[in-house]
């Protein structure tokens, strides 16, 4: 009996070891599959996508989070939007308060004028029907708004007032207890959402822009992000330099990558770039593509070191002055097409143009990148490993530039090229 008992214990022990081993292998394979799925995803955090137009200009959005299984992305305007409609809107609000002889008091997001602008004028007038169908309704709960206020009150690292004065004002509990739940298509970020994603939100034009949650200590003020300092300040709710709306959107099929219906000219280069303190003044991209009958693919590799320049040049084909900063991927660091700033470019048949990529935009200490240039139609233009575009016919095609960092992160920038 003891011998049988020992044998059973030995069998049980072996079985347990095998079970644990298989489980670990399964977990490892699952982790690898998940990693591969993430790596092969169409989009990644930090990517920019073009979506909608305002004042007839494409709007660029930065992806803050992305779920490849549902193709849902949480996006925020890549730079502060300050259009004609926004300027007129601010003036109308200011005139209203002046004519009534009153000051703006505490305004919940549910009754906020900016909420009306985002979900009525902006949503209905600046997006196509297909784009509107992609924008998802989002529930913004009162509890989340309260938590955001409380979290920011306890946080001292992002509070510009505390950083300057080393003191925290008492919390205005009436404001804290007066939050509401809303359902929106387009909204402002809360202080919690900004805190979570601030490293992905690039400072493009050094503006100040409002958050969704009002200030914790003064009902006449709200919270603003200062792009220069990355700190949160307090101010008049309808002030600031610009706004940066946010939304959840389905990106499935937004960018067509089917090579059977597009003509590709692809070149690749490995680039090392130096950093600079200059910042981009705008960020817009275009995701249009054009089909063609033939496919041409060319791959080359080269290494270059960019230097910071501060001269201003004029593009002869587009007649557009361009301020040069820290660009990479061509021999001169000067280009007619500056990405990610330019969403479109016009050139004459038989002419050439140079692509320059703003390395400051990437805002990274990792300066080693693999760069891929792609033309959607080689019958319209081709592009070489240094980003030099040569027009080969007339028509419209898309230039796509993908920069892959050494850690696997990918930045995607696109520009529509019109050849006449």
Coordinates of C-alpha atoms in Angstrom, one line a residue:
X1 CA 0.0 0.0 0.0
X2 CA 2.7 2.5 0.9
X3 CA 4.5 1.7 -2.4
X4 CA 1.2 2.3 -4.4
X5 CA 0.7 5.6 -2.5
X6 CA 4.2 6.8 -3.4
X7 CA 3.6 5.8 -7.0
X8 CA 0.4 7.8 -7.2
X9 CA 2.1 10.8 -5.6
X10 CA 4.9 10.6 -8.2
X11 CA 2.3 10.4 -11.1
X12 CA 0.4 13.3 -9.6
X13 CA 3.6 15.4 -9.3
X14 CA 4.6 14.6 -12.9
X15 CA 1.1 15.5 -14.2
X16 CA 1.2 18.8 -12.3
X17 CA 4.6 19.7 -13.7
X18 CA 3.3 18.9 -17.3
X19 CA 0.1 20.9 -16.7
X20 CA 2.1 23.9 -15.4
X21 CA 4.5 23.7 -18.3
X22 CA 1.7 23.5 -20.9
X23 CA 0.0 26.4 -19.2
X24 CA 3.1 28.5 -19.3
X25 CA 3.7 27.7 -23.0
X26 CA 0.1 28.6 -23.7
X27 CA 0.4 31.9 -21.9
X28 CA 3.6 32.6 -23.7
X29 CA 2.1 31.8 -27.1
X30 CA -1.0 33.9 -26.2
X31 CA 1.3 36.8 -25.1
X32 CA 3.3 36.5 -28.4
X33 CA 0.0 36.4 -30.4
X34 CA -1.2 39.5 -28.6
X35 CA 2.1 41.3 -29.2
X36 CA 2.1 40.3 -32.8
X37 CA -1.5 41.5 -33.2
X38 CA -0.6 44.8 -31.6
X39 CA 2.5 45.2 -33.8
X40 CA 0.6 44.4 -37.0
X41 CA -2.3 46.8 -36.1
X42 CA -3.3 49.3 -38.8
X43 CA -2.9 52.2 -36.3
X44 CA -0.9 52.8 -33.1
X45 CA -1.0 55.4 -30.3
X46 CA 0.6 58.6 -31.5
X47 CA -0.4 58.1 -35.1
X48 CA -2.1 61.0 -36.9
X49 CA -5.2 60.5 -39.0
X50 CA -7.1 63.1 -41.2
X51 CA -10.8 63.3 -40.4
X52 CA -13.2 66.1 -41.3
X53 CA -12.6 69.7 -42.6
X54 CA -13.0 73.1 -41.0
X55 CA -12.7 76.3 -43.0
X56 CA -12.1 73.9 -45.9
X57 CA -8.9 72.6 -44.3
X58 CA -8.4 69.0 -43.3
X59 CA -8.3 68.3 -39.6
X60 CA -5.6 66.1 -38.2
X61 CA -6.2 64.0 -35.1
X62 CA -3.7 62.2 -32.8
X63 CA -4.6 58.7 -31.7
X64 CA -4.5 58.5 -27.9
X65 CA -5.6 54.9 -27.7
X66 CA -6.6 52.2 -30.2
X67 CA -8.4 48.9 -30.0
X68 CA -7.5 46.9 -33.1
X69 CA -10.2 44.3 -32.5
X70 CA -13.0 46.9 -32.8
X71 CA -11.0 49.4 -34.9
X72 CA -12.0 52.1 -32.3
X73 CA -9.7 55.0 -31.6
X74 CA -9.8 57.7 -29.0
X75 CA -8.5 60.8 -30.8
X76 CA -7.9 64.4 -30.0
X77 CA -7.2 67.3 -32.4
X78 CA -3.5 67.3 -33.2
X79 CA -3.2 71.0 -32.8
X80 CA -5.4 73.7 -31.4
X81 CA -8.3 74.6 -33.7
X82 CA -9.0 78.3 -34.1
X83 CA -11.2 78.7 -37.1
X84 CA -13.3 81.6 -38.3
X85 CA -16.4 80.0 -36.7
X86 CA -14.6 79.6 -33.3
X87 CA -13.5 83.3 -33.4
X88 CA -17.0 84.4 -34.2
X89 CA -18.4 82.1 -31.6
X90 CA -16.2 83.6 -28.9
X91 CA -17.1 87.1 -29.9
X92 CA -20.8 86.3 -29.8
X93 CA -20.5 84.9 -26.2
X94 CA -18.4 87.9 -25.1
X95 CA -21.0 90.3 -26.6
X96 CA -23.8 88.4 -24.8
X97 CA -22.2 88.7 -21.4
X98 CA -21.3 92.4 -22.0
X99 CA -24.8 93.3 -23.2
X100 CA -26.3 91.6 -20.1
X101 CA -23.8 93.3 -17.8
X102 CA -23.0 89.9 -16.2
X103 CA -19.9 87.7 -16.0
X104 CA -19.8 84.0 -16.9
X105 CA -20.6 81.9 -13.8
X106 CA -20.2 78.2 -13.2
X107 CA -21.3 76.4 -16.4
X108 CA -21.8 72.6 -16.3
X109 CA -20.7 70.7 -19.4
X110 CA -24.3 69.8 -20.0
X111 CA -25.2 73.5 -20.6
X112 CA -21.9 74.6 -21.9
X113 CA -21.9 76.6 -25.1
X114 CA -18.8 74.7 -26.3
X115 CA -20.7 71.5 -26.0
X116 CA -23.4 72.8 -28.3
X117 CA -20.7 74.0 -30.8
X118 CA -19.0 70.6 -30.8
X119 CA -22.1 68.5 -31.2
X120 CA -24.2 70.7 -33.4
X121 CA -22.2 73.0 -35.6
X122 CA -18.9 71.1 -35.7
X123 CA -20.4 67.6 -35.9
X124 CA -23.1 68.5 -38.5
X125 CA -21.0 70.9 -40.7
X126 CA -17.4 69.6 -40.7
X127 CA -17.8 65.9 -41.4
X128 CA -19.2 63.9 -44.3
X129 CA -22.0 61.4 -43.7
X130 CA -19.5 58.5 -43.7
X131 CA -17.4 60.3 -41.2
X132 CA -20.3 61.1 -38.9
X133 CA -21.3 57.4 -39.1
X134 CA -17.9 56.5 -37.7
X135 CA -18.1 58.9 -34.7
X136 CA -19.4 57.1 -31.7
X137 CA -21.7 58.5 -29.0
X138 CA -19.9 58.6 -25.7
X139 CA -21.4 58.7 -22.2
X140 CA -19.6 61.2 -20.0
X141 CA -20.7 60.4 -16.4
X142 CA -21.2 62.8 -13.5
X143 CA -19.2 60.4 -11.3
X144 CA -16.2 60.5 -13.7
X145 CA -16.4 64.3 -13.7
X146 CA -16.3 64.4 -9.9
X147 CA -13.4 62.0 -9.8
X148 CA -11.5 64.1 -12.3
X149 CA -12.0 67.2 -10.1
X150 CA -10.9 65.4 -7.0
X151 CA -7.9 63.8 -8.7
X152 CA -6.7 67.1 -10.0
X153 CA -7.2 68.7 -6.6
X154 CA -4.9 66.1 -5.0
X155 CA -2.4 66.3 -7.8
X156 CA 0.2 69.0 -7.5
X157 CA 2.5 68.1 -10.4
X158 CA 0.2 69.5 -13.2
X159 CA -1.3 72.5 -11.3
X160 CA 0.4 75.6 -12.7
X161 CA -0.9 77.7 -9.7
X162 CA 0.7 75.2 -7.2
X163 CA 3.9 75.0 -9.1
X164 CA 4.2 78.8 -9.0
X165 CA 2.9 79.4 -5.5
X166 CA 3.5 76.2 -3.6
X167 CA 0.0 76.2 -2.3
X168 CA -3.3 74.6 -3.2
X169 CA -6.6 76.5 -2.9
X170 CA -9.5 74.9 -1.1
X171 CA -11.9 72.9 -3.1
X172 CA -15.2 74.5 -4.2
X173 CA -17.6 71.7 -3.1
X174 CA -20.7 73.2 -4.8
X175 CA -19.0 72.9 -8.2
X176 CA -17.8 69.4 -7.2
X177 CA -21.3 68.2 -6.3
X178 CA -23.0 69.8 -9.3
X179 CA -21.8 67.5 -12.1
X180 CA -24.1 65.8 -14.6
X181 CA -24.1 62.9 -17.1
X182 CA -24.1 63.7 -20.8
X183 CA -24.0 61.8 -24.1
X184 CA -21.8 63.4 -26.8
X185 CA -20.3 62.8 -30.1
X186 CA -17.5 65.3 -29.7
X187 CA -16.3 66.7 -26.4
X188 CA -13.3 68.2 -24.5
X189 CA -10.9 66.1 -22.6
X190 CA -11.3 66.0 -18.8
X191 CA -8.3 66.7 -16.6
X192 CA -8.0 62.9 -15.9
X193 CA -7.9 62.1 -19.6
X194 CA -5.3 64.8 -20.2
X195 CA -3.2 63.5 -17.3
X196 CA -3.4 59.9 -18.7
X197 CA -2.5 60.8 -22.3
X198 CA -0.5 64.0 -22.0
X199 CA 2.7 62.4 -23.3
X200 CA 1.0 61.5 -26.5
X201 CA -0.5 65.0 -27.0
X202 CA 2.1 66.9 -28.9
X203 CA 2.5 70.7 -28.4
X204 CA 2.2 71.9 -32.0
X205 CA 1.5 75.6 -31.7
X206 CA 2.0 76.4 -28.0
X207 CA -1.6 77.4 -27.4
X208 CA -3.8 77.2 -24.4
X209 CA -7.0 75.1 -24.7
X210 CA -9.9 74.3 -22.3
X211 CA -10.6 71.0 -20.6
X212 CA -14.1 69.7 -20.0
X213 CA -14.1 69.8 -16.2
X214 CA -14.4 73.2 -14.5
X215 CA -11.9 74.5 -12.0
X216 CA -12.0 73.1 -8.5
X217 CA -11.9 76.3 -6.6
X218 CA -13.6 79.1 -8.6
X219 CA -16.9 78.7 -10.4
X220 CA -16.0 81.6 -12.8
X221 CA -12.9 79.8 -14.1
X222 CA -12.1 76.5 -15.8
X223 CA -9.0 74.4 -16.5
X224 CA -6.8 75.1 -19.5
X225 CA -3.8 73.2 -20.8
X226 CA -0.8 75.3 -21.5
X227 CA 1.1 73.6 -24.4
X228 CA 4.3 75.5 -23.5
X229 CA 4.6 74.2 -20.0
X230 CA 2.3 71.1 -20.2
X231 CA 0.7 72.4 -16.9
X232 CA -3.0 73.1 -16.2
X233 CA -4.0 76.6 -15.6
X234 CA -7.3 78.3 -14.7
X235 CA -9.0 80.9 -16.8
X236 CA -12.3 82.3 -18.3
X237 CA -14.1 79.3 -19.9
X238 CA -14.5 80.9 -23.3
X239 CA -11.0 82.3 -23.4
X240 CA -7.8 80.5 -24.5
X241 CA -6.2 80.5 -27.9
X242 CA -7.9 77.5 -29.4
X243 CA -9.8 74.3 -28.7
X244 CA -8.8 70.7 -29.1
X245 CA -11.9 68.5 -29.4
X246 CA -11.8 64.8 -28.8
X247 CA -14.0 61.8 -29.8
X248 CA -14.2 58.1 -30.2
X249 CA -14.2 57.0 -33.9
X250 CA -14.2 53.8 -35.8
X251 CA -11.2 53.8 -38.2
X252 CA -12.0 50.4 -39.9
X253 CA -11.3 50.9 -43.7
X254 CA -10.5 54.6 -43.3
X255 CA -7.1 54.1 -45.0
X256 CA -7.2 51.7 -48.0
X257 CA -4.1 49.6 -48.1
X258 CA -5.2 47.1 -50.8
X259 CA -2.3 47.0 -53.3
X260 CA -4.5 45.3 -55.9
X261 CA -6.3 48.6 -56.4
X262 CA -3.4 51.0 -55.9
X263 CA -0.1 51.6 -57.5
X264 CA 2.8 51.6 -55.0
X265 CA 6.2 53.1 -55.2
X266 CA 7.9 52.3 -51.9
X267 CA 11.3 53.4 -50.8
X268 CA 12.9 52.9 -47.4
X269 CA 15.7 54.6 -45.5
X270 CA 17.2 54.3 -42.0
X271 CA 17.6 57.8 -40.5
X272 CA 19.3 59.2 -37.5
X273 CA 18.3 62.7 -36.6
X274 CA 19.3 65.3 -34.0
X275 CA 16.8 67.0 -31.7
X276 CA 15.8 70.7 -31.6
X277 CA 13.6 72.9 -29.5
X278 CA 11.7 74.2 -32.4
X279 CA 8.0 73.2 -32.6
X280 CA 5.6 72.6 -35.5
X281 CA 3.0 75.2 -36.3
X282 CA 0.4 72.9 -37.8
X283 CA -0.4 69.3 -38.3
X284 CA -2.8 68.1 -41.1
X285 CA -2.8 64.8 -43.0
X286 CA -4.8 63.4 -45.9
X287 CA -5.9 59.8 -46.3
X288 CA -7.1 59.9 -49.9
X289 CA -5.9 57.4 -52.4
X290 CA -6.1 56.8 -56.2
X291 CA -6.3 53.5 -58.0
X292 CA -4.2 52.6 -61.1
X293 CA -3.3 49.8 -63.4
X294 CA 0.3 49.0 -62.6
X295 CA 2.5 48.5 -59.6
X296 CA 6.2 49.5 -59.2
X297 CA 8.1 48.9 -55.9
X298 CA 11.6 50.0 -55.2
X299 CA 13.4 49.5 -51.9
X300 CA 16.6 51.3 -50.9
X301 CA 18.3 52.2 -47.6
X302 CA 20.4 55.1 -46.5
X303 CA 21.5 56.9 -43.4
X304 CA 21.6 60.6 -42.8
X305 CA 22.0 63.0 -39.9
X306 CA 19.6 66.0 -39.8
X307 CA 20.7 69.4 -38.5
X308 CA 18.5 72.2 -37.2
X309 CA 17.9 75.1 -39.6
X310 CA 16.0 78.3 -39.2
X311 CA 15.7 79.8 -42.7
X312 CA 12.6 80.5 -44.7
X313 CA 12.2 79.3 -48.2
X314 CA 9.4 79.6 -50.8
X315 CA 8.0 76.7 -52.8
X316 CA 8.0 77.7 -56.5
X317 CA 5.2 75.3 -57.4
X318 CA 2.9 76.0 -54.5
X319 CA 4.0 79.6 -53.8
X320 CA 3.9 78.9 -50.1
X321 CA 6.5 80.2 -47.6
X322 CA 7.8 77.5 -45.3
X323 CA 9.7 78.0 -42.0
X324 CA 12.4 75.3 -41.8
X325 CA 13.1 73.7 -38.5
X326 CA 14.7 70.3 -37.6
X327 CA 13.9 68.2 -40.7
X328 CA 15.3 64.8 -41.8
X329 CA 15.4 62.3 -44.6
X330 CA 16.9 64.4 -47.3
X331 CA 20.3 65.7 -48.0
X332 CA 19.4 69.4 -47.5
X333 CA 16.9 69.3 -44.7
X334 CA 14.8 71.6 -46.9
X335 CA 11.6 70.6 -48.6
X336 CA 8.7 71.8 -50.6
X337 CA 6.5 69.3 -48.7
X338 CA 6.9 69.5 -44.9
X339 CA 5.3 66.6 -43.0
X340 CA 3.3 66.3 -40.9
X341 CA 2.4 70.0 -41.5
X342 CA 1.2 69.8 -45.2
X343 CA -2.0 67.9 -46.1
X344 CA -1.8 68.6 -49.8
X345 CA 0.6 69.9 -52.4
X346 CA 0.3 71.0 -56.1
X347 CA 3.0 70.5 -58.7
X348 CA 3.4 70.7 -62.4
X349 CA 3.8 67.6 -64.6
X350 CA 7.5 66.9 -65.2
X351 CA 8.6 68.8 -62.0
X352 CA 10.1 67.5 -58.8
X353 CA 9.5 68.2 -55.1
X354 CA 11.3 67.3 -51.9
X355 CA 9.7 65.8 -48.8
X356 CA 11.1 67.0 -45.4
X357 CA 10.0 65.4 -42.1
X358 CA 9.8 67.4 -38.9
X359 CA 11.7 65.4 -36.3
X360 CA 10.7 67.8 -33.5
X361 CA 7.2 66.7 -34.1
X362 CA 8.1 63.2 -33.0
X363 CA 9.1 64.6 -29.6
X364 CA 11.3 61.6 -28.8
X365 CA 14.8 60.9 -27.5
X366 CA 14.9 57.8 -29.7
X367 CA 16.3 59.2 -33.0
X368 CA 16.8 56.0 -35.0
X369 CA 14.0 55.3 -37.5
X370 CA 13.2 53.2 -40.5
X371 CA 11.4 55.4 -43.0
X372 CA 9.1 54.1 -45.8
X373 CA 7.9 56.4 -48.6
X374 CA 4.9 55.3 -50.7
X375 CA 3.1 56.6 -53.7
X376 CA -0.4 55.4 -54.3
X377 CA -0.1 55.8 -58.1
X378 CA 3.3 55.7 -59.9
X379 CA 1.5 57.0 -63.0
X380 CA 1.1 60.3 -61.2
X381 CA 4.4 60.5 -59.2
X382 CA 7.2 58.4 -57.8
X383 CA 9.2 58.9 -54.7
X384 CA 12.8 57.8 -53.9
X385 CA 14.6 56.9 -50.7
X386 CA 15.5 60.5 -49.9
X387 CA 11.9 61.6 -50.2
X388 CA 12.3 63.2 -53.7
X389 CA 9.1 63.2 -55.6
X390 CA 9.1 63.1 -59.4
X391 CA 5.8 63.7 -61.3
X392 CA 5.2 61.1 -64.1
X393 CA 1.8 62.3 -65.3
X394 CA -1.2 64.2 -64.3
X395 CA -3.8 63.5 -61.7
X396 CA -4.1 63.0 -57.9
X397 CA -2.3 60.5 -55.7
X398 CA -1.4 60.1 -52.1
X399 CA 2.0 60.2 -50.5
X400 CA 2.3 58.0 -47.3
X401 CA 5.3 58.2 -45.1
X402 CA 5.7 55.7 -42.2
X403 CA 8.4 56.2 -39.6
X404 CA 9.1 53.1 -37.5
X405 CA 11.1 53.7 -34.3
X406 CA 13.6 51.2 -32.9
X407 CA 11.0 50.2 -30.3
X408 CA 8.4 49.3 -33.0
X409 CA 6.3 52.4 -32.7
X410 CA 5.1 53.8 -36.0
X411 CA 4.2 57.3 -37.1
X412 CA 2.1 57.6 -40.3
X413 CA 1.8 60.8 -42.2
X414 CA 0.0 61.3 -45.5
X415 CA -0.3 64.1 -48.1
X416 CA -2.4 64.5 -51.2
X417 CA -0.3 65.3 -54.3
X418 CA -2.1 67.1 -57.2
X419 CA -0.2 67.0 -60.5
X420 CA -1.5 69.3 -63.3

